XYZ file of C-alpha atoms in Angstrom:
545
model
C 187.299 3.849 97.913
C 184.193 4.598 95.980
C 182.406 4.527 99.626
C 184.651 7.019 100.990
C 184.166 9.482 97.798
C 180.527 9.314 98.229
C 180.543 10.337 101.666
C 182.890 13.025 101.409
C 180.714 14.483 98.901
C 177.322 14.861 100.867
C 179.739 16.129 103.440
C 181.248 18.960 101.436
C 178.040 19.393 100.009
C 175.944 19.852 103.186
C 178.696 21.686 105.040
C 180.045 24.047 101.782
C 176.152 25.594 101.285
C 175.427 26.824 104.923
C 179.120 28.084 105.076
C 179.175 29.642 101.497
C 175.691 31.658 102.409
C 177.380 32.883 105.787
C 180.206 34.233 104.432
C 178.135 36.565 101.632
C 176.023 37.540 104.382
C 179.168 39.165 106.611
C 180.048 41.033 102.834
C 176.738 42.307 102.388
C 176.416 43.436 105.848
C 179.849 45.048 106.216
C 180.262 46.679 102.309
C 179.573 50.029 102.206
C 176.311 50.916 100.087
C 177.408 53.258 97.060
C 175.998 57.069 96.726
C 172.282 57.755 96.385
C 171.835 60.405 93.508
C 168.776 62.362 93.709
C 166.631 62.338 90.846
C 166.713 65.315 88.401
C 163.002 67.066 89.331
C 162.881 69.585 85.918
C 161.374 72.785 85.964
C 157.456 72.856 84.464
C 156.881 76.798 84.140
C 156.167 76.469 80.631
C 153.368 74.241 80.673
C 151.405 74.935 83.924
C 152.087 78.898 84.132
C 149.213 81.244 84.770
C 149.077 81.983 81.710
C 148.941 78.705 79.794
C 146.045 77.155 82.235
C 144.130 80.011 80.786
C 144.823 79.027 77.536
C 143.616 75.661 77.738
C 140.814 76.016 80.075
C 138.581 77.030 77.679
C 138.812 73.307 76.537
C 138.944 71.546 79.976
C 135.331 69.422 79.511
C 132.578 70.968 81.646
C 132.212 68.081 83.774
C 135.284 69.148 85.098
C 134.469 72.922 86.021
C 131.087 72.040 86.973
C 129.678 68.966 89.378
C 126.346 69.209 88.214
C 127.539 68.214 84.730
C 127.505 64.597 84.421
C 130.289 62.619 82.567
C 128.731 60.785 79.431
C 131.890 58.969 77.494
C 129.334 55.943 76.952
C 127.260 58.549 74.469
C 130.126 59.617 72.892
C 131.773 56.145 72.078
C 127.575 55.464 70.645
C 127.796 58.446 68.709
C 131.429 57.746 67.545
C 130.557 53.865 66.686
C 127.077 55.149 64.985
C 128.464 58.373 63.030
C 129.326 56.414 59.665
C 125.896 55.561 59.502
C 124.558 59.082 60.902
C 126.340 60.582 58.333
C 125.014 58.857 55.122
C 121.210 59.443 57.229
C 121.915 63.408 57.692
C 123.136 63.503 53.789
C 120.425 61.600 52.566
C 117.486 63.488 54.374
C 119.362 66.624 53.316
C 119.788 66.081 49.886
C 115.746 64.979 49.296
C 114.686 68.018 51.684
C 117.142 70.634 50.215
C 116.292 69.364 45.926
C 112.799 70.978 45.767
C 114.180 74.317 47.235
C 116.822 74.311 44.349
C 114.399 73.543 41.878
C 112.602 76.668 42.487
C 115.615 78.814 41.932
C 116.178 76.731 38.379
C 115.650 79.627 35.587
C 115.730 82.124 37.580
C 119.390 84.428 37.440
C 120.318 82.508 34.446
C 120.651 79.302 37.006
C 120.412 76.438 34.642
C 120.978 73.545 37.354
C 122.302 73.535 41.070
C 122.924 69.959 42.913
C 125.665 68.313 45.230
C 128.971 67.355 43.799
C 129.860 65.979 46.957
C 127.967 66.114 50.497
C 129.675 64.263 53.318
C 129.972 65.201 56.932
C 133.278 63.633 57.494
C 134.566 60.995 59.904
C 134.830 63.009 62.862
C 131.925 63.116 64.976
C 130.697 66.011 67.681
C 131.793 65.406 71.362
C 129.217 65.864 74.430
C 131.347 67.123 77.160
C 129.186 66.910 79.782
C 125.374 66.811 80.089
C 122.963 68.721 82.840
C 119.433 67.219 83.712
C 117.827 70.362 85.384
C 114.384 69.269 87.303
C 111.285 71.353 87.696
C 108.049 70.781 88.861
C 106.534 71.539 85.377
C 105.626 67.953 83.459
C 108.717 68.237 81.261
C 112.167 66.955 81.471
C 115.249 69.584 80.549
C 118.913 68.715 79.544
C 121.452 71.209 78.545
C 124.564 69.131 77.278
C 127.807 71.148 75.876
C 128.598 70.580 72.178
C 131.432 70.213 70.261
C 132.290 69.547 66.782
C 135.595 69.535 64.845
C 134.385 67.903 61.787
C 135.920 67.572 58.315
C 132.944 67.399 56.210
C 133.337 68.248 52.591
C 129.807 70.021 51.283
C 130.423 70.820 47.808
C 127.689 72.436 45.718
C 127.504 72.741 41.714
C 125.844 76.103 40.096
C 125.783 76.168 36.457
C 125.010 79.110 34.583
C 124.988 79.214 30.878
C 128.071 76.963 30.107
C 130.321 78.265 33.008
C 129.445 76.065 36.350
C 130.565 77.386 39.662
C 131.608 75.217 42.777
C 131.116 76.421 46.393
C 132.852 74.448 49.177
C 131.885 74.328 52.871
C 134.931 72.091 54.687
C 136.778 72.399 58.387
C 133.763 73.699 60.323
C 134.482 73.827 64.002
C 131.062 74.080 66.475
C 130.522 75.179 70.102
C 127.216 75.248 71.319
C 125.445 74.575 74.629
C 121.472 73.644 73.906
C 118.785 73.301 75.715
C 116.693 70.495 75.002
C 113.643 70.340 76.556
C 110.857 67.176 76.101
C 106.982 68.072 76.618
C 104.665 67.516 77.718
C 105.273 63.972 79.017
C 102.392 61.504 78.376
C 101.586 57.829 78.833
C 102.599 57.007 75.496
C 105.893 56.140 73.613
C 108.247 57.635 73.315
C 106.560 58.966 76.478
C 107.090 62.860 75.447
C 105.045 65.030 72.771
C 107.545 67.538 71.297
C 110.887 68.960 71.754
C 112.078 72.530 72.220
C 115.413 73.238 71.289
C 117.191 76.620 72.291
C 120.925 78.309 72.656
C 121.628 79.377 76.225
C 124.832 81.482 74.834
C 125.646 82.968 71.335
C 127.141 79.793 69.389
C 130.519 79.745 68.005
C 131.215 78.683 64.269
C 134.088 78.223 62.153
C 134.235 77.566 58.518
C 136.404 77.108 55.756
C 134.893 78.524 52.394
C 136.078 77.975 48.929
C 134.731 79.534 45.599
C 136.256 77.661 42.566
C 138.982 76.401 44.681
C 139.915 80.132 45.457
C 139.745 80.550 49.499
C 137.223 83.121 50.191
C 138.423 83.263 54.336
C 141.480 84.786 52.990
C 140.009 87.914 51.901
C 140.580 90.714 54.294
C 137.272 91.484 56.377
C 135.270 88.935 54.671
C 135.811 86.137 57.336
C 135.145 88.133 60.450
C 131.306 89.654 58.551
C 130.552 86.036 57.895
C 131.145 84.261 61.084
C 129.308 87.754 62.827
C 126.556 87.438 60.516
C 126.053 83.643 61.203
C 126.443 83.873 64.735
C 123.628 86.552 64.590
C 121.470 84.741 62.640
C 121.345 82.049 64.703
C 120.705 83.972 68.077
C 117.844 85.761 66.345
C 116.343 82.366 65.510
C 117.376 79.920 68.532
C 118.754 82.446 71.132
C 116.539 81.770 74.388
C 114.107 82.245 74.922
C 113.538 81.893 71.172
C 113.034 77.835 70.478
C 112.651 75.804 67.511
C 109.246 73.311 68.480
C 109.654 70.135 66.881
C 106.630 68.259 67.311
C 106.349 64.140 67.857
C 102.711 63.013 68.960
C 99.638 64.333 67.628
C 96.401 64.210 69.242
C 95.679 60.848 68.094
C 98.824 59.229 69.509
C 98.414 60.164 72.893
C 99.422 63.904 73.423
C 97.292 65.554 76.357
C 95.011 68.012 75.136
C 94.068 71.018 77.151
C 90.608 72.358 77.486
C 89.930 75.380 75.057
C 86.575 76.596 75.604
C 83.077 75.717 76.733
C 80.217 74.695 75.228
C 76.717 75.886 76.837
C 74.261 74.028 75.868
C 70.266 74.823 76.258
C 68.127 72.062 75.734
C 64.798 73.879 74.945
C 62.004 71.440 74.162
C 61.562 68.016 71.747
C 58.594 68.534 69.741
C 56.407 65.025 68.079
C 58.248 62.330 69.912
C 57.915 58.524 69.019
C 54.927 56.839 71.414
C 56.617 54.182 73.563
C 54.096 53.486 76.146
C 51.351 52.008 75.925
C 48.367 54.894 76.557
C 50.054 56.731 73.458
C 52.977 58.918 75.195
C 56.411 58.913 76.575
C 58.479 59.748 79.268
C 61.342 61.449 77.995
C 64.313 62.912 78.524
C 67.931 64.113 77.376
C 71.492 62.668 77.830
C 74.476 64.806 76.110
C 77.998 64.417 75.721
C 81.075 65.317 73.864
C 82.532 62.937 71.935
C 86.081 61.605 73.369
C 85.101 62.144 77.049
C 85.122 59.689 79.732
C 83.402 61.579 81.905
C 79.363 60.929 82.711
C 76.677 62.322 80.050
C 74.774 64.678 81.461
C 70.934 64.131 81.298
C 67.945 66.241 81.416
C 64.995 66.163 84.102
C 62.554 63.327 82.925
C 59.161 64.803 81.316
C 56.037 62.348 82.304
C 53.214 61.192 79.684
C 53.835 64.054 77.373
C 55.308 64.083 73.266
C 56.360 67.439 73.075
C 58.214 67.984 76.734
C 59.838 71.467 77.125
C 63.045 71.318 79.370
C 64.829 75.024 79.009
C 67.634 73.777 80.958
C 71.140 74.509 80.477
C 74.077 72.285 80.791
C 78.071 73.448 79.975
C 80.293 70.889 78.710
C 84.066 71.397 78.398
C 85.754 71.637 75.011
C 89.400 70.427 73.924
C 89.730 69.433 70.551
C 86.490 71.940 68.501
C 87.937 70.885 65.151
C 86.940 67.176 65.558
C 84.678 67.060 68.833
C 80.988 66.694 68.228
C 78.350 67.028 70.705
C 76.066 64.162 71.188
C 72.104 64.320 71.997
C 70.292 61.153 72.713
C 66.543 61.082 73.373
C 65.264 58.504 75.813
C 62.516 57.351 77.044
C 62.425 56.428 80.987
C 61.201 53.184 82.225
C 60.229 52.561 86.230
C 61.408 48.820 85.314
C 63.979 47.693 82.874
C 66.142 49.185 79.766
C 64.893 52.595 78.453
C 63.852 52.460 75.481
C 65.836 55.140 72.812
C 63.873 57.308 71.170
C 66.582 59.234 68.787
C 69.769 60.663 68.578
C 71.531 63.528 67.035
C 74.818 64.970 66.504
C 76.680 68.695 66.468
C 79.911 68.763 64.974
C 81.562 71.643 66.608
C 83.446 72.991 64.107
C 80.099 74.251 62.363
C 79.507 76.712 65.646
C 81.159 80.442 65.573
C 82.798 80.901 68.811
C 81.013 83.240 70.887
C 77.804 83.267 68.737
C 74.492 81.479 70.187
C 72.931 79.399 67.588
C 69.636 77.846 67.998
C 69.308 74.236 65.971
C 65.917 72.312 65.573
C 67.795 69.053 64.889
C 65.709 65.937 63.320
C 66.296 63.063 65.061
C 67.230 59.442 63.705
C 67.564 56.207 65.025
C 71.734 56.112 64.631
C 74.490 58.100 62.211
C 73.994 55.428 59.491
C 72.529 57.179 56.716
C 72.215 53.432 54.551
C 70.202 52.044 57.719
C 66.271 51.497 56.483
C 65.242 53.309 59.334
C 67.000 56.338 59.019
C 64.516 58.484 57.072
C 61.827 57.456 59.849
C 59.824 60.356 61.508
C 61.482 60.309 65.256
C 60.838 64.292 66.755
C 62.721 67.174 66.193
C 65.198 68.660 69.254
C 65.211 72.202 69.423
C 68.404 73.497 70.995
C 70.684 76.144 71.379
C 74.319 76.146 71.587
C 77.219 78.927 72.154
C 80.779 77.897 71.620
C 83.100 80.242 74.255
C 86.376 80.293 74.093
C 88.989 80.616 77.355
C 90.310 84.414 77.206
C 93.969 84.402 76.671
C 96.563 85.939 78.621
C 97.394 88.413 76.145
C 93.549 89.524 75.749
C 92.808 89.850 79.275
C 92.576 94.075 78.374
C 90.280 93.722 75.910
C 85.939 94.010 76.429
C 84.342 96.426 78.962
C 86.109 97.407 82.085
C 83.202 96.794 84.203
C 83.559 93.138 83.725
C 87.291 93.586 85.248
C 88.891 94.117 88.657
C 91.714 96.852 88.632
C 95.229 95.898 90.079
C 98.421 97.870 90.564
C 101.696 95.891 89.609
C 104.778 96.127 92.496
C 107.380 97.348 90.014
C 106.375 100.728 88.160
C 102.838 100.854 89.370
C 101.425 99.329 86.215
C 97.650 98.695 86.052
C 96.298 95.714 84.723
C 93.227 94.240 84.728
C 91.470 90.867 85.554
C 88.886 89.283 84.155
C 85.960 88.795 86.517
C 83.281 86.393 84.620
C 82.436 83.078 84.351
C 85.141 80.821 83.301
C 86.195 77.207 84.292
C 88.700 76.056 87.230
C 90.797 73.128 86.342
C 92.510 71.402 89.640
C 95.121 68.738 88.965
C 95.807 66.617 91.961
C 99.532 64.968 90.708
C 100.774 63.171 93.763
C 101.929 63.718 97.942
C 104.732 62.095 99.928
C 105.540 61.253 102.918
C 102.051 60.196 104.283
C 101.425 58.367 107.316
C 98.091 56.727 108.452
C 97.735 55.275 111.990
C 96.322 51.797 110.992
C 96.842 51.684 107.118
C 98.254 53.657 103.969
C 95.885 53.498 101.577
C 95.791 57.082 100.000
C 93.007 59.223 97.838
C 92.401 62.579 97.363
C 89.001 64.722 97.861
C 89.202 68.374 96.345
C 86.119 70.595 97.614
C 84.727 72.751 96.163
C 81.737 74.908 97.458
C 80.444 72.304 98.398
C 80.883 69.899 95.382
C 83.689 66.734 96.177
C 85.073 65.030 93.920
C 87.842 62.075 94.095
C 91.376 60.683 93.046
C 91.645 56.618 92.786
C 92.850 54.814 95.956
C 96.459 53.667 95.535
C 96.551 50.486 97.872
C 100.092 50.621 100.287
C 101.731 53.681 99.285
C 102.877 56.602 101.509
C 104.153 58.348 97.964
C 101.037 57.923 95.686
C 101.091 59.277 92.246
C 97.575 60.726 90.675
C 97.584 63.580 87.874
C 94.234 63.307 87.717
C 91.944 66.133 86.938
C 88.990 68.050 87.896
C 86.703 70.764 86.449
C 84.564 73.056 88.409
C 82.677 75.760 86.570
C 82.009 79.737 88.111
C 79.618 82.055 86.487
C 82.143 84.583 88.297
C 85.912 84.858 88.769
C 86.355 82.852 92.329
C 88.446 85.901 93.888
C 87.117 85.173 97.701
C 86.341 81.109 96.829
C 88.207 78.186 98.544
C 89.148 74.725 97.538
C 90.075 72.168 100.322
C 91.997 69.186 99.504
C 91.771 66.559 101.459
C 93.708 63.151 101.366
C 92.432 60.071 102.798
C 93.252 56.372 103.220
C 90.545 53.712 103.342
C 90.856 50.231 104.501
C 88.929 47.848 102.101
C 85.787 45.747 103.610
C 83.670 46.341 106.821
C 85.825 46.694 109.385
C 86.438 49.421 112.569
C 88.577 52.790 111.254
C 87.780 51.840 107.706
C 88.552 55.686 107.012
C 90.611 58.124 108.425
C 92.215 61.820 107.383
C 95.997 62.093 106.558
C 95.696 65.872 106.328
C 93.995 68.551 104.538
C 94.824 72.449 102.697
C 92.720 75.043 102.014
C 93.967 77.421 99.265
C 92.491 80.327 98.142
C 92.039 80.979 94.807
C 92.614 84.793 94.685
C 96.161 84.096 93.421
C 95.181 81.555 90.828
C 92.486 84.133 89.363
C 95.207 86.430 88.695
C 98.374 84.721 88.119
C 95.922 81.855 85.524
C 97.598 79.349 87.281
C 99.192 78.029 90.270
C 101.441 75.319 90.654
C 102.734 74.557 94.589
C 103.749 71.731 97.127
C 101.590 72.670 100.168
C 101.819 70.957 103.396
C 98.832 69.085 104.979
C 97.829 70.419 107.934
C 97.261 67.665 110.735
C 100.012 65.463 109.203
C 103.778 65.574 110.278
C 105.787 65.609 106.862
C 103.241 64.653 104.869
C 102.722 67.154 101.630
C 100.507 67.646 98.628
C 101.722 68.834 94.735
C 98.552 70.656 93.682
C 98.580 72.901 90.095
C 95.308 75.052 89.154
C 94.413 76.898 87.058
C 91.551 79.376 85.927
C 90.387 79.523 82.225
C 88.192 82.512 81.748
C 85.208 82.592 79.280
């Protein structure tokens, strides 16, 4: 019996499932399916009306109206994390800058003290909706980002006078600006720029709340439109572009570029009772001078054979950038056929002690070295006689000043204005920054060769490169403006060791330098002739004396 039950079981059981799973398939398939309702789609005039997108798109961020505005929420959530700690930074350097200012007001107006009750920029930070990186060819880098700041700071300041103290409170200020921010010049040294220039591209917008012993001075009729005018005013007059606050971060010391400034022309007139370093009971002597924090080459004199007092009366012109701490250097030598030459003295010219455009002639005693405790100091060594005239480069703005037969007449396309260009000696500075796109036949191994009448002189080889970076500079000197002169630049690549096509030309330019006399400086991409895409960035410029 128990048998039988069992196998009725797996029976029912393996016959009810297949049967029970039929018989809800023919429902399914033959119910009818109930009605469909379509969904409710509601009306949305009132928030995407013509009207209402204008409202609001004042505040849509600007990387959304404008692709070349770059999304930055990673600065924003630094700024955001960092602001706490921004805050008590700002308040403290603002407090210790702002104290001495107040202390010069104290007893004057019957002021008796002035400080901070409380000074606090709040806990909301500014927003950088979107950021711009604009490129140039200048040696600068330029960002524009677009500023926002709904802050709740609470800036309370504390006048007392007599016994009655008075409380001013700056709180709710609300900031749009869009700056431009630009870093120069960039140098090789950290942080890899020497000062910033800050402007305002558009008249800034400010809000404020403003109390006066808790009494809300916004609230008086006309009072809060004069202020926020006045402000916005103020500002434009000061940071408007192109107005820009120069905030300066290297000095010359830590690696800021300086530019040359002038020229020094030297005359080396004659050396009179020299020391006796050869053996018949003369000297062969001659002149090496330099300026103190060049690399480039001393230049030396012509040798003078068997003779103590040599007379030389030749002139040299050495290029001056920094005349408050540059001194000119004069070592006396005596030349040997075979070995060392021996040094006969030195002096040196601080230029700062020269008038510019005055010749001064010095008779300079020479010593043995700038030690003044060294024994030998006081010893008897020759005198060097001479004569030096600082000139400094004529500025833009002077270029109408001194007689007009020293300067070429030119009429201006718009209005016919005359000017007038400077037509004497002066000094042409040619900075060879980089090319791209060269291509050699047999090897890529780049330099540059500027000419100039005649003179060549030459960039480092960059080994492999068909993009090679220079900025490296040259100085030729004219004892007139250049206005029919030519420079060719040349650029070359050189296989290393003694081997067939060790050299070969991956183009050349010739620009003339009418344009550069005129203009002060040039700054172009030209493209090298003889070479199929290949293209030099060249900028020159003419100082005049």
């Amino acid at each position: 019996m128990g048998l039988l039950s069992f196998l009725l079981g797996i029976f029912g059981f393996g016959i009810g499932i297949p049967i029970g799973f039929l018989i809800a398939f023919f429902i399914f398939a033959h119910s009818e399916a109930t009605e469909i309702k379509d969904p409710i789609i509601r009306p949305n005039d009132h928030e995407f009306d013509t009207s209402s997108v204008l409202d609001v798109f004042p505040e849509i961020p600007l990387w959304v109206k404008h692709p070349d505005y770059d999304r930055i929420d990673w600065l924003n959530k630094f700024v955001s994390d960092l602001w706490p700690y921004l805050d008590k930074a700002i308040c403290s350097t603002a407090r210790s800058n702002l104290e001495p200012v107040f202390a010069q007001y104290i007893g004057k107006y019957c002021i008796r003290s002035i400080d901070f009750r409380t000074l606090t920029l709040g806990t909301l930070p500014p927003i950088i909706h979107g950021i711009k990186a604009c490129e140039t060819h200048e040696n600068e880098l330029i960002l524009e980002p677009a500023v926002r700041w709904a802050g709740n700071p609470n800036i309370t300041l504390a006048l007392k006078f007599f016994s009655l103290q008075v409380t001013v409170q700056l709180l709710d200020v609300q900031i749009r600006a869009a700056p431009r921010i630009v870093l120069k010049p960039l140098v090789p040294a950290f942080p890899c720029f020497a000062g910033i220039a800050v402007s305002l591209m558009e008249k800034p917008e400010v809000d404020f709340g403003l109390k006066l012993v808790g009494g809300d001075m916004m609230a008086i009729p006309g009072l809060y439109q004069f202020i926020q005018q006045t402000i916005r005013n103020q500002i434009s007059a000061l940071y408007l572009w192109p107005q820009t606050l120069e905030i300066p971060i290297l000095d010359g010391s830590l690696g800021a570029i300086k530019k040359p400034v002038g020229i020094l022309h030297v005359k080396v007139i004659r050396a009179i009772r020299l020391l006796k370093m050869d053996i018949f009971g003369a000297s062969d002597p001659y002149v090496q001078l330099s300026l103190s924090g060049e690399r480039i080459p001393a230049k030396t004199t012509s040798v003078k054979m068997k003779t103590l007092n040599p007379e030389w009366n030749e002139d040299f012109k050495l290029t001056v950038k920094d005349p408050e701490t540059q001194v000119l250097q004069l070592h006396v030598y005596d030349w040997e056929k075979v070995g060392t030459h021996d040094k006969l003295g030195m002096q040196v010219v601080p230029l700062r002690s020269l008038t510019p455009n005055e010749t001064k002639e010095l008779s300079l005693d020479l010593v043995k070295n700038t030690n003044p405790n060294d024994p030998h100091y006081k010893k008897w060594r020759g005198q060097l006689v001479v004569e030096l005239t600082f000139s400094l480069f004529r500025e833009e703005s002077k270029r109408l000043s001194g007689p007009l037969d020293r300067f070429e007449r030119k009429e201006s396309e718009v209005g016919k204005a005359t000017e007038y260009v400077y037509l004497g000696a002066g000094l042409l500075l040619v900075t060879v920054e980089g090319a791209k796109d060269l291509e050699g036949k047999h090897h890529n191994n780049p330099y540059a060769v500027v000419i100039c009448r005649g003179e060549q002189k030459k960039t480092k080889m960059i080994k492999k490169c068909r993009d090679p970076i220079w900025n490296e500079e040259f100085q030729f000197d004219f004892e007139e403006a250049p206005l029919k002169e030519k420079i060719r630049i040349e650029v070359k690549s050189k296989r290393r060791g003694l081997r067939l096509r060790s050299k070969e030309s991956l183009g050349y330019v010739d620009i003339n330098l009418h344009d550069v006399v005129h203009n002060g400086r040039l700054k172009e991409k030209y493209h090298l002739i003889n070479s199929k895409n290949g293209a030099v960035q060249v900028e020159i410029k003419w100082k005049a004396i």
